[in-house]
PDB file of C-alpha atoms and ligand atoms in Angstrom:
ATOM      1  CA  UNK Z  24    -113.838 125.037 -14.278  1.00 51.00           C
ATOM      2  CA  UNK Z  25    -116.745 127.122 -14.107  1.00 55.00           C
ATOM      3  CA  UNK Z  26    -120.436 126.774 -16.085  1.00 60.00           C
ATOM      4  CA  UNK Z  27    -120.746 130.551 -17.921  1.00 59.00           C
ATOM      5  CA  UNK Z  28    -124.580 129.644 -17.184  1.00 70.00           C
ATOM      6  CA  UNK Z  29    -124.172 130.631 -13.410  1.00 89.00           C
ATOM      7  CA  UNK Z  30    -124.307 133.708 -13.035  1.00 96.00           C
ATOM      8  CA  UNK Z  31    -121.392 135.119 -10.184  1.00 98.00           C
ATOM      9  CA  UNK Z  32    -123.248 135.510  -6.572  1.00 98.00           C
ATOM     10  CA  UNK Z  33    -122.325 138.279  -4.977  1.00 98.00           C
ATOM     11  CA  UNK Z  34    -121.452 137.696  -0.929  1.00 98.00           C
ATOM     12  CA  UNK Z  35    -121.663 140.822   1.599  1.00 98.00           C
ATOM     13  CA  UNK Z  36    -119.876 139.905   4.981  1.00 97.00           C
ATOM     14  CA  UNK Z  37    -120.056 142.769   7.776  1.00 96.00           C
ATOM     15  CA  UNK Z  38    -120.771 143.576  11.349  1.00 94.00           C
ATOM     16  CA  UNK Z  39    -123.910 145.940   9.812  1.00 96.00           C
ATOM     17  CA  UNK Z  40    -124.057 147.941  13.577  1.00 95.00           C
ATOM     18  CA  UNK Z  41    -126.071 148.997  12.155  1.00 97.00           C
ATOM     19  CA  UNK Z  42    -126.943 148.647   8.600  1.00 98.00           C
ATOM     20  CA  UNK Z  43    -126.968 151.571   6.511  1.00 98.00           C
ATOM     21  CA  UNK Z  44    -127.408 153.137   2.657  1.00 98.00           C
ATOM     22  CA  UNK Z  45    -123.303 152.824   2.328  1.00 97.00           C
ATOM     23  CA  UNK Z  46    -123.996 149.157   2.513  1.00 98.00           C
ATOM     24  CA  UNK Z  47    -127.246 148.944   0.117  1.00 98.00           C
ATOM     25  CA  UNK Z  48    -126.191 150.970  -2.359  1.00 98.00           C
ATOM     26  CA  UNK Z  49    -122.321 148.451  -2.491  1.00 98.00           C
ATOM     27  CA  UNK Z  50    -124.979 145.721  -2.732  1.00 98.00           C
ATOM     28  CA  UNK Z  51    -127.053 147.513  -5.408  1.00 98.00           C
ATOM     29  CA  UNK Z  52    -124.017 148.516  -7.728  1.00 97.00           C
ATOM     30  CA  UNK Z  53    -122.028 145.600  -7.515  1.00 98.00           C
ATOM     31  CA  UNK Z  54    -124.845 143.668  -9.134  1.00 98.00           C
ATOM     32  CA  UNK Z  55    -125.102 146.367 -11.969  1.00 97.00           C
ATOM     33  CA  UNK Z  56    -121.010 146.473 -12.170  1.00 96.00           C
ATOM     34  CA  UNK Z  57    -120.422 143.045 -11.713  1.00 97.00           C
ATOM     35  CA  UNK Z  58    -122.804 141.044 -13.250  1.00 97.00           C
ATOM     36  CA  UNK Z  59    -124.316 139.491  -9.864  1.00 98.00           C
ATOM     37  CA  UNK Z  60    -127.462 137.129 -10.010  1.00 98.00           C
ATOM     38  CA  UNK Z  61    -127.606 137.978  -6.698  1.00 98.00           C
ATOM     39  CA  UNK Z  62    -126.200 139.107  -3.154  1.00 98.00           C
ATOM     40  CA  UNK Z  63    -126.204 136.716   0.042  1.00 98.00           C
ATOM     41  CA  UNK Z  64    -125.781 139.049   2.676  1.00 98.00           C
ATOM     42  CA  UNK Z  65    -123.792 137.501   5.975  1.00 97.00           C
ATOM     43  CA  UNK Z  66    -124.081 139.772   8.788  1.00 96.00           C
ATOM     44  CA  UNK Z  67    -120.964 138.125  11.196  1.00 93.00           C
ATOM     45  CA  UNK Z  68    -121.703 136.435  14.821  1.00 88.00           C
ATOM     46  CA  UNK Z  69    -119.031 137.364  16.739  1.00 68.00           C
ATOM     47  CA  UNK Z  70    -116.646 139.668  14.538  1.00 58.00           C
ATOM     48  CA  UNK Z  71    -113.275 138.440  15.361  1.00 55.00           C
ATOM     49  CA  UNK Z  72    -111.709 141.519  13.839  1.00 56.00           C
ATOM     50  CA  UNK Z  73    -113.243 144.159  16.213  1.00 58.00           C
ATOM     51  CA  UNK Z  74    -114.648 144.924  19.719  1.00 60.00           C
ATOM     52  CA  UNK Z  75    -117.562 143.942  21.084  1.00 61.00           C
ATOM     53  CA  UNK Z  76    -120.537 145.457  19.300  1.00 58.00           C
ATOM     54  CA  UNK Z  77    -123.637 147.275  20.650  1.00 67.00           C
ATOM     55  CA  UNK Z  78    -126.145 145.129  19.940  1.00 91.00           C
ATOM     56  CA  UNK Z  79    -126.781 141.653  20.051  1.00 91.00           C
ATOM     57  CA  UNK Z  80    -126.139 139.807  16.625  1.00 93.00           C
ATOM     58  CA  UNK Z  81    -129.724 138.802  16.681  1.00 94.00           C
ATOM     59  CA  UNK Z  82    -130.308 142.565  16.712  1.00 96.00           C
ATOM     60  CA  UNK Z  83    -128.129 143.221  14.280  1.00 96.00           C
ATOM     61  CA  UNK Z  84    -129.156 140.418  11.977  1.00 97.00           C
ATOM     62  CA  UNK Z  85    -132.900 141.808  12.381  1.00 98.00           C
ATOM     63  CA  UNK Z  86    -131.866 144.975  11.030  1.00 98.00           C
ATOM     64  CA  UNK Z  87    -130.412 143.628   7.604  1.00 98.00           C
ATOM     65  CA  UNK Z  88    -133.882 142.048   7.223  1.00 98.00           C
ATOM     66  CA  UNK Z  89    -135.590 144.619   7.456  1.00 98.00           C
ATOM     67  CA  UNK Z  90    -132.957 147.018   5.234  1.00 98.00           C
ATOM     68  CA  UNK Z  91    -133.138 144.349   2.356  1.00 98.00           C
ATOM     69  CA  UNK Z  92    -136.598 143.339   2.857  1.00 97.00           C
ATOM     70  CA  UNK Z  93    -138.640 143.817  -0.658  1.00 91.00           C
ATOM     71  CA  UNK Z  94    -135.300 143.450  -2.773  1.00 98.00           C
ATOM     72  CA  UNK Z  95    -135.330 140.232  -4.851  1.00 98.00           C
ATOM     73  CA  UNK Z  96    -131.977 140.019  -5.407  1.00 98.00           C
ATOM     74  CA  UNK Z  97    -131.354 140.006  -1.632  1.00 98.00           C
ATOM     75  CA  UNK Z  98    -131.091 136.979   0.495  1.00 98.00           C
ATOM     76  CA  UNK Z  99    -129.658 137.324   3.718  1.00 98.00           C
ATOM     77  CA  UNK Z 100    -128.001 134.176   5.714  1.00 98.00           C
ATOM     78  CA  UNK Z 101    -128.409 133.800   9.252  1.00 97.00           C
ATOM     79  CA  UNK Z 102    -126.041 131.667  10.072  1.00 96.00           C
ATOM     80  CA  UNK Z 103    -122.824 133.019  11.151  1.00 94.00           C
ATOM     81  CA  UNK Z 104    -125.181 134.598  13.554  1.00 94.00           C
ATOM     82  CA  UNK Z 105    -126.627 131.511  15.004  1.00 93.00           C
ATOM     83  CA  UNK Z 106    -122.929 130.320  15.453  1.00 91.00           C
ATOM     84  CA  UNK Z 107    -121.216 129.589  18.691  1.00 80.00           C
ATOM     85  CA  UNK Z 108    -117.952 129.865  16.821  1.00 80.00           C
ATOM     86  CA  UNK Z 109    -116.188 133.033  15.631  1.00 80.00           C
ATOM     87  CA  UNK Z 110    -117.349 134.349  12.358  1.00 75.00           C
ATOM     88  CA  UNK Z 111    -114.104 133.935  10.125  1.00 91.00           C
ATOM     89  CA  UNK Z 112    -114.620 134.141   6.210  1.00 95.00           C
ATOM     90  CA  UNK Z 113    -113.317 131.545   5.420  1.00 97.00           C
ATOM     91  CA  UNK Z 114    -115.072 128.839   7.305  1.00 95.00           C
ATOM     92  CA  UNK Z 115    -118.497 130.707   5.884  1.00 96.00           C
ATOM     93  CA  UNK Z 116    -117.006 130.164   2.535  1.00 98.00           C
ATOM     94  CA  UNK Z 117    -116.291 126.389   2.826  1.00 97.00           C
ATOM     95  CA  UNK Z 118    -119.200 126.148   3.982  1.00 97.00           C
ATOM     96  CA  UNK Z 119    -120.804 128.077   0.871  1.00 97.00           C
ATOM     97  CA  UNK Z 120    -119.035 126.296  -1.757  1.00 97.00           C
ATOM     98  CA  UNK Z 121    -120.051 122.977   0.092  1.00 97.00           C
ATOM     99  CA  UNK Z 122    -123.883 123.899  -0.300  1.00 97.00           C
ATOM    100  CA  UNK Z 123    -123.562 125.815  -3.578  1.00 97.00           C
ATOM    101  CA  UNK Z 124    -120.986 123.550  -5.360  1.00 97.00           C
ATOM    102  CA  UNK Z 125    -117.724 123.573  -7.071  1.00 97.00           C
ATOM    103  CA  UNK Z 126    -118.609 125.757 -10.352  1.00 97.00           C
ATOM    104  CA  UNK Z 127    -120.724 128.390  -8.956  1.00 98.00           C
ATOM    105  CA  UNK Z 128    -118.147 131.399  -9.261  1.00 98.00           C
ATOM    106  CA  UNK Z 129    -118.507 133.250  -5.688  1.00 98.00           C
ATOM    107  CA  UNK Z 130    -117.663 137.204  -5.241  1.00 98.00           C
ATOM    108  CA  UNK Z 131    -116.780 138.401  -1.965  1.00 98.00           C
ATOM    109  CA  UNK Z 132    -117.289 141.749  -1.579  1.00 98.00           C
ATOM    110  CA  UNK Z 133    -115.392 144.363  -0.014  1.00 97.00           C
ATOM    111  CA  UNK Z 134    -114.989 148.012   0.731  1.00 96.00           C
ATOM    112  CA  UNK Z 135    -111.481 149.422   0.027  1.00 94.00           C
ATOM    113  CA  UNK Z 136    -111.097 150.064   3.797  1.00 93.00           C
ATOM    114  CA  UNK Z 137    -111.767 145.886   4.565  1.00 95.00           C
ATOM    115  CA  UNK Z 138    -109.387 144.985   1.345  1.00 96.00           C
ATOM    116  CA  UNK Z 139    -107.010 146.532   3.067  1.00 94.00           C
ATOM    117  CA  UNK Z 140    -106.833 144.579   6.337  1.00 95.00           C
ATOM    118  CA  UNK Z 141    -107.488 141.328   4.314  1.00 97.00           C
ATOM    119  CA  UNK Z 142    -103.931 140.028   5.351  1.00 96.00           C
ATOM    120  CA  UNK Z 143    -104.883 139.789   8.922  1.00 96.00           C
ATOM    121  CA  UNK Z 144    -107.938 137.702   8.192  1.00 96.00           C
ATOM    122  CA  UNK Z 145    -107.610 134.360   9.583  1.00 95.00           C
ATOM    123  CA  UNK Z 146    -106.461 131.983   6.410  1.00 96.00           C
ATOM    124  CA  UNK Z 147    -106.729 134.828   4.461  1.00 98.00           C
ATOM    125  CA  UNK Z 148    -104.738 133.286   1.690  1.00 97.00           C
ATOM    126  CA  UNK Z 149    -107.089 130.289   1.418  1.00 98.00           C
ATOM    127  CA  UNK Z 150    -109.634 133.112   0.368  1.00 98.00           C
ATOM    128  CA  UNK Z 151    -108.655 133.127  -3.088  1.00 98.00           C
ATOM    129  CA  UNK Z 152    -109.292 129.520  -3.624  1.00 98.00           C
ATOM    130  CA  UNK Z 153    -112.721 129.857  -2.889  1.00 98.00           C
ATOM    131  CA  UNK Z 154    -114.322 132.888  -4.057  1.00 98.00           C
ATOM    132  CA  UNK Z 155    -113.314 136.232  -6.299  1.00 98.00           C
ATOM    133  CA  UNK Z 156    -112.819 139.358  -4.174  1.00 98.00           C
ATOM    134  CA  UNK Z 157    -114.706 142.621  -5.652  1.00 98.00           C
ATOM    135  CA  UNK Z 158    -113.147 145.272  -3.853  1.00 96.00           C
ATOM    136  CA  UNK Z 159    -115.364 148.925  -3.924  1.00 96.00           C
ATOM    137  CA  UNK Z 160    -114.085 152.458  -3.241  1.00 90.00           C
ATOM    138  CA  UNK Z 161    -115.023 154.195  -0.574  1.00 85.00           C
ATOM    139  CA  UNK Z 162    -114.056 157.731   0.225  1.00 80.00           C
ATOM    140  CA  UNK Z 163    -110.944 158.233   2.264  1.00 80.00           C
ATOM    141  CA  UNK Z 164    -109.426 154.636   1.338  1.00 81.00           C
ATOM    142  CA  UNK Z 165    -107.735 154.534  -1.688  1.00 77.00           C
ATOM    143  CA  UNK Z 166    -107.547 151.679  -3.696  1.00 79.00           C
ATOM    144  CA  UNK Z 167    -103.734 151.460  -4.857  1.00 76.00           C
ATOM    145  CA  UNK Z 168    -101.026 148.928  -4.476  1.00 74.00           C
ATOM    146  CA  UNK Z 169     -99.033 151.939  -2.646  1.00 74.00           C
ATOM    147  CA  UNK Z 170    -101.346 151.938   0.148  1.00 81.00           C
ATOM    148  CA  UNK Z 171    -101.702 147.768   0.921  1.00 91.00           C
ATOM    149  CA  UNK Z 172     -99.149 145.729   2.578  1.00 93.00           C
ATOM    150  CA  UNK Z 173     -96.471 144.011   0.263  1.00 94.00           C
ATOM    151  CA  UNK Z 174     -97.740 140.863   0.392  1.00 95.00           C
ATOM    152  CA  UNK Z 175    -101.488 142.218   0.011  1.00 96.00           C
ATOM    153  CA  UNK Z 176     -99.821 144.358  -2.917  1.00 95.00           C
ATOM    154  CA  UNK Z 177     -98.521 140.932  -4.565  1.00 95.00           C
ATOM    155  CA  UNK Z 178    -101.549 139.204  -4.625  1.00 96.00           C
ATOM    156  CA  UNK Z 179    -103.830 142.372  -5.782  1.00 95.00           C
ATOM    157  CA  UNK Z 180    -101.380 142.939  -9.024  1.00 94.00           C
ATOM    158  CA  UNK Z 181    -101.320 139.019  -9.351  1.00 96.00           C
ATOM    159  CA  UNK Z 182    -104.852 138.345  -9.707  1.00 97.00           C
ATOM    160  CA  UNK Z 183    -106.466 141.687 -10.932  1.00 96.00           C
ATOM    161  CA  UNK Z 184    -108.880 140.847 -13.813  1.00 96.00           C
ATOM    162  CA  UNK Z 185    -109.077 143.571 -16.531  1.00 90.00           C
ATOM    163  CA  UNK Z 186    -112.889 142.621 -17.112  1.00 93.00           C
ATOM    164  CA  UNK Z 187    -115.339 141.814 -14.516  1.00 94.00           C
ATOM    165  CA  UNK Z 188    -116.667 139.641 -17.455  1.00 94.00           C
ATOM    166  CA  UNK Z 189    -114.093 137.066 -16.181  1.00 96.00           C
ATOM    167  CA  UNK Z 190    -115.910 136.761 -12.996  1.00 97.00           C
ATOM    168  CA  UNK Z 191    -118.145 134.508 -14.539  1.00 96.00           C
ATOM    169  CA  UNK Z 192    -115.172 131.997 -16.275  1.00 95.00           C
ATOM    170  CA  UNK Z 193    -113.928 131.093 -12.921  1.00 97.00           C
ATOM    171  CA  UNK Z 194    -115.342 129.904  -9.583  1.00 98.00           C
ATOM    172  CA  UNK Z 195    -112.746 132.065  -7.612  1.00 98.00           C
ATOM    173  CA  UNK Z 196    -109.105 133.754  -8.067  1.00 98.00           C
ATOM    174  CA  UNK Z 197    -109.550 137.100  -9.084  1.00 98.00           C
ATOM    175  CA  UNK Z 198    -109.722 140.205  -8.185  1.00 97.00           C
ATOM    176  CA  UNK Z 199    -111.729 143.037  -9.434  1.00 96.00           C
ATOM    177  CA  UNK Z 200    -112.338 146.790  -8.243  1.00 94.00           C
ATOM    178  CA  UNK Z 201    -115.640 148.758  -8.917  1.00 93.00           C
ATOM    179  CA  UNK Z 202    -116.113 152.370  -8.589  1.00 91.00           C
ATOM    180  CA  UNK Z 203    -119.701 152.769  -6.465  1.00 92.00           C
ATOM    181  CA  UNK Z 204    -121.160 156.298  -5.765  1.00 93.00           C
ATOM    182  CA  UNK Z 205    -119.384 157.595  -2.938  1.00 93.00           C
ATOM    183  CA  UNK Z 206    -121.099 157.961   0.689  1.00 94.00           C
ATOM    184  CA  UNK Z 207    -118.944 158.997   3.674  1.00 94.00           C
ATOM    185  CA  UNK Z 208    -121.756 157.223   5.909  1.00 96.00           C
ATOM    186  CA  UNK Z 209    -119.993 155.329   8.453  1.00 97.00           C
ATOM    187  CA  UNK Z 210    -121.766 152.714  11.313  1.00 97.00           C
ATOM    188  CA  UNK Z 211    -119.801 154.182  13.604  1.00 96.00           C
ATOM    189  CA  UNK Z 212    -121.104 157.650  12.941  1.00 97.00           C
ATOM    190  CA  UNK Z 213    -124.699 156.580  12.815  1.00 98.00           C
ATOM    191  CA  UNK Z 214    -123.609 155.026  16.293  1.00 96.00           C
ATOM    192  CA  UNK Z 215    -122.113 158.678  17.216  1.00 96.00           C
ATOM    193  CA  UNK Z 216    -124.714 160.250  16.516  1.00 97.00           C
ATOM    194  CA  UNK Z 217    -127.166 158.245  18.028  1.00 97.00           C
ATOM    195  CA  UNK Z 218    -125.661 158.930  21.316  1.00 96.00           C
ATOM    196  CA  UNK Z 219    -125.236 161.888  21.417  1.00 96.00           C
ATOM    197  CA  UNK Z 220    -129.076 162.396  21.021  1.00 96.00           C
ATOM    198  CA  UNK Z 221    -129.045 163.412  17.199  1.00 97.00           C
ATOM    199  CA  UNK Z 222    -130.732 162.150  13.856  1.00 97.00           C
ATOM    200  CA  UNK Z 223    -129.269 159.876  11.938  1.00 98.00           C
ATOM    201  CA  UNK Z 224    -131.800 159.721   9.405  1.00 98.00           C
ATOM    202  CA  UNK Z 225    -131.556 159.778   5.430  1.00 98.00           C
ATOM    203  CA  UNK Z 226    -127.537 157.888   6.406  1.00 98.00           C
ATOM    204  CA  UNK Z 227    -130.476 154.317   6.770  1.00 98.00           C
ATOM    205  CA  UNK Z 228    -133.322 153.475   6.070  1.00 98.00           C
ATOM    206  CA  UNK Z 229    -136.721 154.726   7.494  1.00 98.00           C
ATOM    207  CA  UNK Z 230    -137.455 150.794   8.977  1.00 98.00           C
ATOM    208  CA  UNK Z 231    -134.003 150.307  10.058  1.00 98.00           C
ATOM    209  CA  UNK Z 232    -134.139 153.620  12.076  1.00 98.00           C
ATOM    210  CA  UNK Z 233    -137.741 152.676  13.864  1.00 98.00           C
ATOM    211  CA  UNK Z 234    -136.252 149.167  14.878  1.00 98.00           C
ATOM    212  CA  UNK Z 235    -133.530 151.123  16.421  1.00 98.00           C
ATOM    213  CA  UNK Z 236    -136.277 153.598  18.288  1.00 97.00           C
ATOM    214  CA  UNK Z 237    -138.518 150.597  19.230  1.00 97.00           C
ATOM    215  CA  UNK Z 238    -135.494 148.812  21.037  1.00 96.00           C
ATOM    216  CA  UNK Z 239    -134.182 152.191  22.366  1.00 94.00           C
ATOM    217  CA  UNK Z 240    -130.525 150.789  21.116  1.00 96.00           C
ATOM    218  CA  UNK Z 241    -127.280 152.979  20.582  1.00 95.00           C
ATOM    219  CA  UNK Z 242    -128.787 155.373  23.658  1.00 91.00           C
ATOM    220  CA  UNK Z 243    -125.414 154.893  25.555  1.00 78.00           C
ATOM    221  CA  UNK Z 244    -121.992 156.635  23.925  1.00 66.00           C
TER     222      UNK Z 244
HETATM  223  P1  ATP Y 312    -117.940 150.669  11.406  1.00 59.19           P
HETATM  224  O1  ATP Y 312    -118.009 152.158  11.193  1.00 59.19           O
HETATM  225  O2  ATP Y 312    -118.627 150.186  12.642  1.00 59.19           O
HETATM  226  O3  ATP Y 312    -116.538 150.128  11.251  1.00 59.19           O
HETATM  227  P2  ATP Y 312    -118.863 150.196   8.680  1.00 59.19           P
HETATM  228  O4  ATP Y 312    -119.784 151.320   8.364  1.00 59.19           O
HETATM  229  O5  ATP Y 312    -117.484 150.219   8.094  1.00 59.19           O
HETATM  230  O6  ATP Y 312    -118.811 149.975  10.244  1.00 59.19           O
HETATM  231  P3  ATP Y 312    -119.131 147.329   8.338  1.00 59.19           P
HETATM  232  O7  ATP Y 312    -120.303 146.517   8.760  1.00 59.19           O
HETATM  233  O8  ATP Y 312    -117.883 147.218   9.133  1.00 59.19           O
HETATM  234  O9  ATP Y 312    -119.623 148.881   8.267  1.00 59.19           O
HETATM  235  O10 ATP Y 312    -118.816 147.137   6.805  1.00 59.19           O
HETATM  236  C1  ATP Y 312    -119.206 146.020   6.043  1.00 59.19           C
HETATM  237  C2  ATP Y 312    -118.596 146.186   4.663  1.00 59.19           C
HETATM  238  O11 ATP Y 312    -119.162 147.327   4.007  1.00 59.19           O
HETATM  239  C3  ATP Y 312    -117.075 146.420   4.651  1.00 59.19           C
HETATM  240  O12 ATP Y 312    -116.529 145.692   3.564  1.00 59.19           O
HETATM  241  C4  ATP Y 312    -116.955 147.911   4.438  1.00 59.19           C
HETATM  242  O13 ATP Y 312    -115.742 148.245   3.781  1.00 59.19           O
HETATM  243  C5  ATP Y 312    -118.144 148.204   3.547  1.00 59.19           C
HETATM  244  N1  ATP Y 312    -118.654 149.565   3.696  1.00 59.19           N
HETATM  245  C6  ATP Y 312    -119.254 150.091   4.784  1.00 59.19           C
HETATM  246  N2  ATP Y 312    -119.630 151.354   4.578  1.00 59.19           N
HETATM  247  C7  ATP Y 312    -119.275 151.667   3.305  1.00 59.19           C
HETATM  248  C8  ATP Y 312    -119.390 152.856   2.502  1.00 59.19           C
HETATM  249  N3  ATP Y 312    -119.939 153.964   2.977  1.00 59.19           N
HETATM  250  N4  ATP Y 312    -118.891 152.793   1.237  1.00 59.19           N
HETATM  251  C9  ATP Y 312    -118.312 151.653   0.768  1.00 59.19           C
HETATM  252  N5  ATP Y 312    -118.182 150.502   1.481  1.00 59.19           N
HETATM  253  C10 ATP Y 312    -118.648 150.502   2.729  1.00 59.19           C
END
């Protein structure tokens, strides 16, 4: 059961390589839309999902400081980071509900693009036991049953909450959707650009940008 005094806290897993407004402004809204005390960002250690990154995760883990520096409702968690051990959700989450108990309801969230590769995440079943997934658009990935694989599908029509007001009657289970302003700003076209010698500004912010200068990173393509 949950306590309806908790308010749902929002968790933001990605590689952030680097960080950018696509990301802040998911953060932002799914406060607003969702009824968040909060958002825990997790930048991920060694992303098991994807090639090697750039930058170190140190690097990268100093840029989400700095991008959610001065915003209250930000916290951002080192530790996958700090791991010798892949970063896989669900061990993060364990971990999580261990430190933040049993009726704290948790939100993962998710762009539509991530939702949609959720059945190749290791134990990604085991997911739904511990924390609600809040899935946002984001242009070019639709978020329909028709474009998730069947068993994805099953569990999507399954546990799809009408209200996001249920978020906060359960620790975990469901599933919600939230319609964010749309920004086609990619990492890997902030990386694209940045080799190729261009500006990348106004797709990050100003601080994330002069880290990125300072450290002369994302010079090679
Ligand atoms: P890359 O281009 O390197 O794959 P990315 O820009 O997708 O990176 P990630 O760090 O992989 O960024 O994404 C972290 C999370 O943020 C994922 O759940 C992803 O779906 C979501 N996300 C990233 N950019 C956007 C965006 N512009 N709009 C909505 N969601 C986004």
């Amino acid at each position: 059961m949950s306590d309806a005094s908790l308010l749902p806290l929002g968790l933001f897993g990605g590689t952030f390589d680097p960080v950018h407004f696509g990301h802040l402004r998911l953060a932002e809204e799914a406060i607003a839309h969702l009824g968040l005390g909060g958002v825990r960002w997790l930048p991920a250690g060694q992303p098991p999902h994807r090639g090697v990154p750039q930058v170190t995760a140190g690097q990268r883990l100093d840029m989400v400081r700095r991008a959610t520096a001065g915003n209250p409702c930000f916290t951002v968690d080192p530790a996958e980071v700090e791991a010798a051990a892949p970063s896989y959700t669900v061990h993060t989450l364990e971990r999580l509900r261990r430190e933040l108990g049993e009726a704290q309801p948790l939100v993962l969230l998710v762009g539509a693009d991530a939702f949609a590769g959720l059945a190749a995440w290791h134990r990604w079943r085991d997911l739904f036991a511990l924390a609600h997934i809040a899935v946002s658009h984001r242009p070019g990935f639709p978020v329909e049953t028709a474009s998730l694989p069947h068993e994805l599908a099953t569990e999507f029509a399954d546990r799809r909450l009408a209200d996001v007001s249920a978020l906060r009657a359960a620790p975990a289970g469901g599933i919600v959707t939230f319609a964010m302003t749309q920004l086609a700003i990619s990492a890997t076209q902030i990386r694209k650009l940045l080799a190729n010698g261009l500006s990348a500004r106004y797709l990050l912010p100003d601080d994330v940008l002069d880290y990125i200068q300072t450290h002369s990173l994302y010079r090679n393509p």
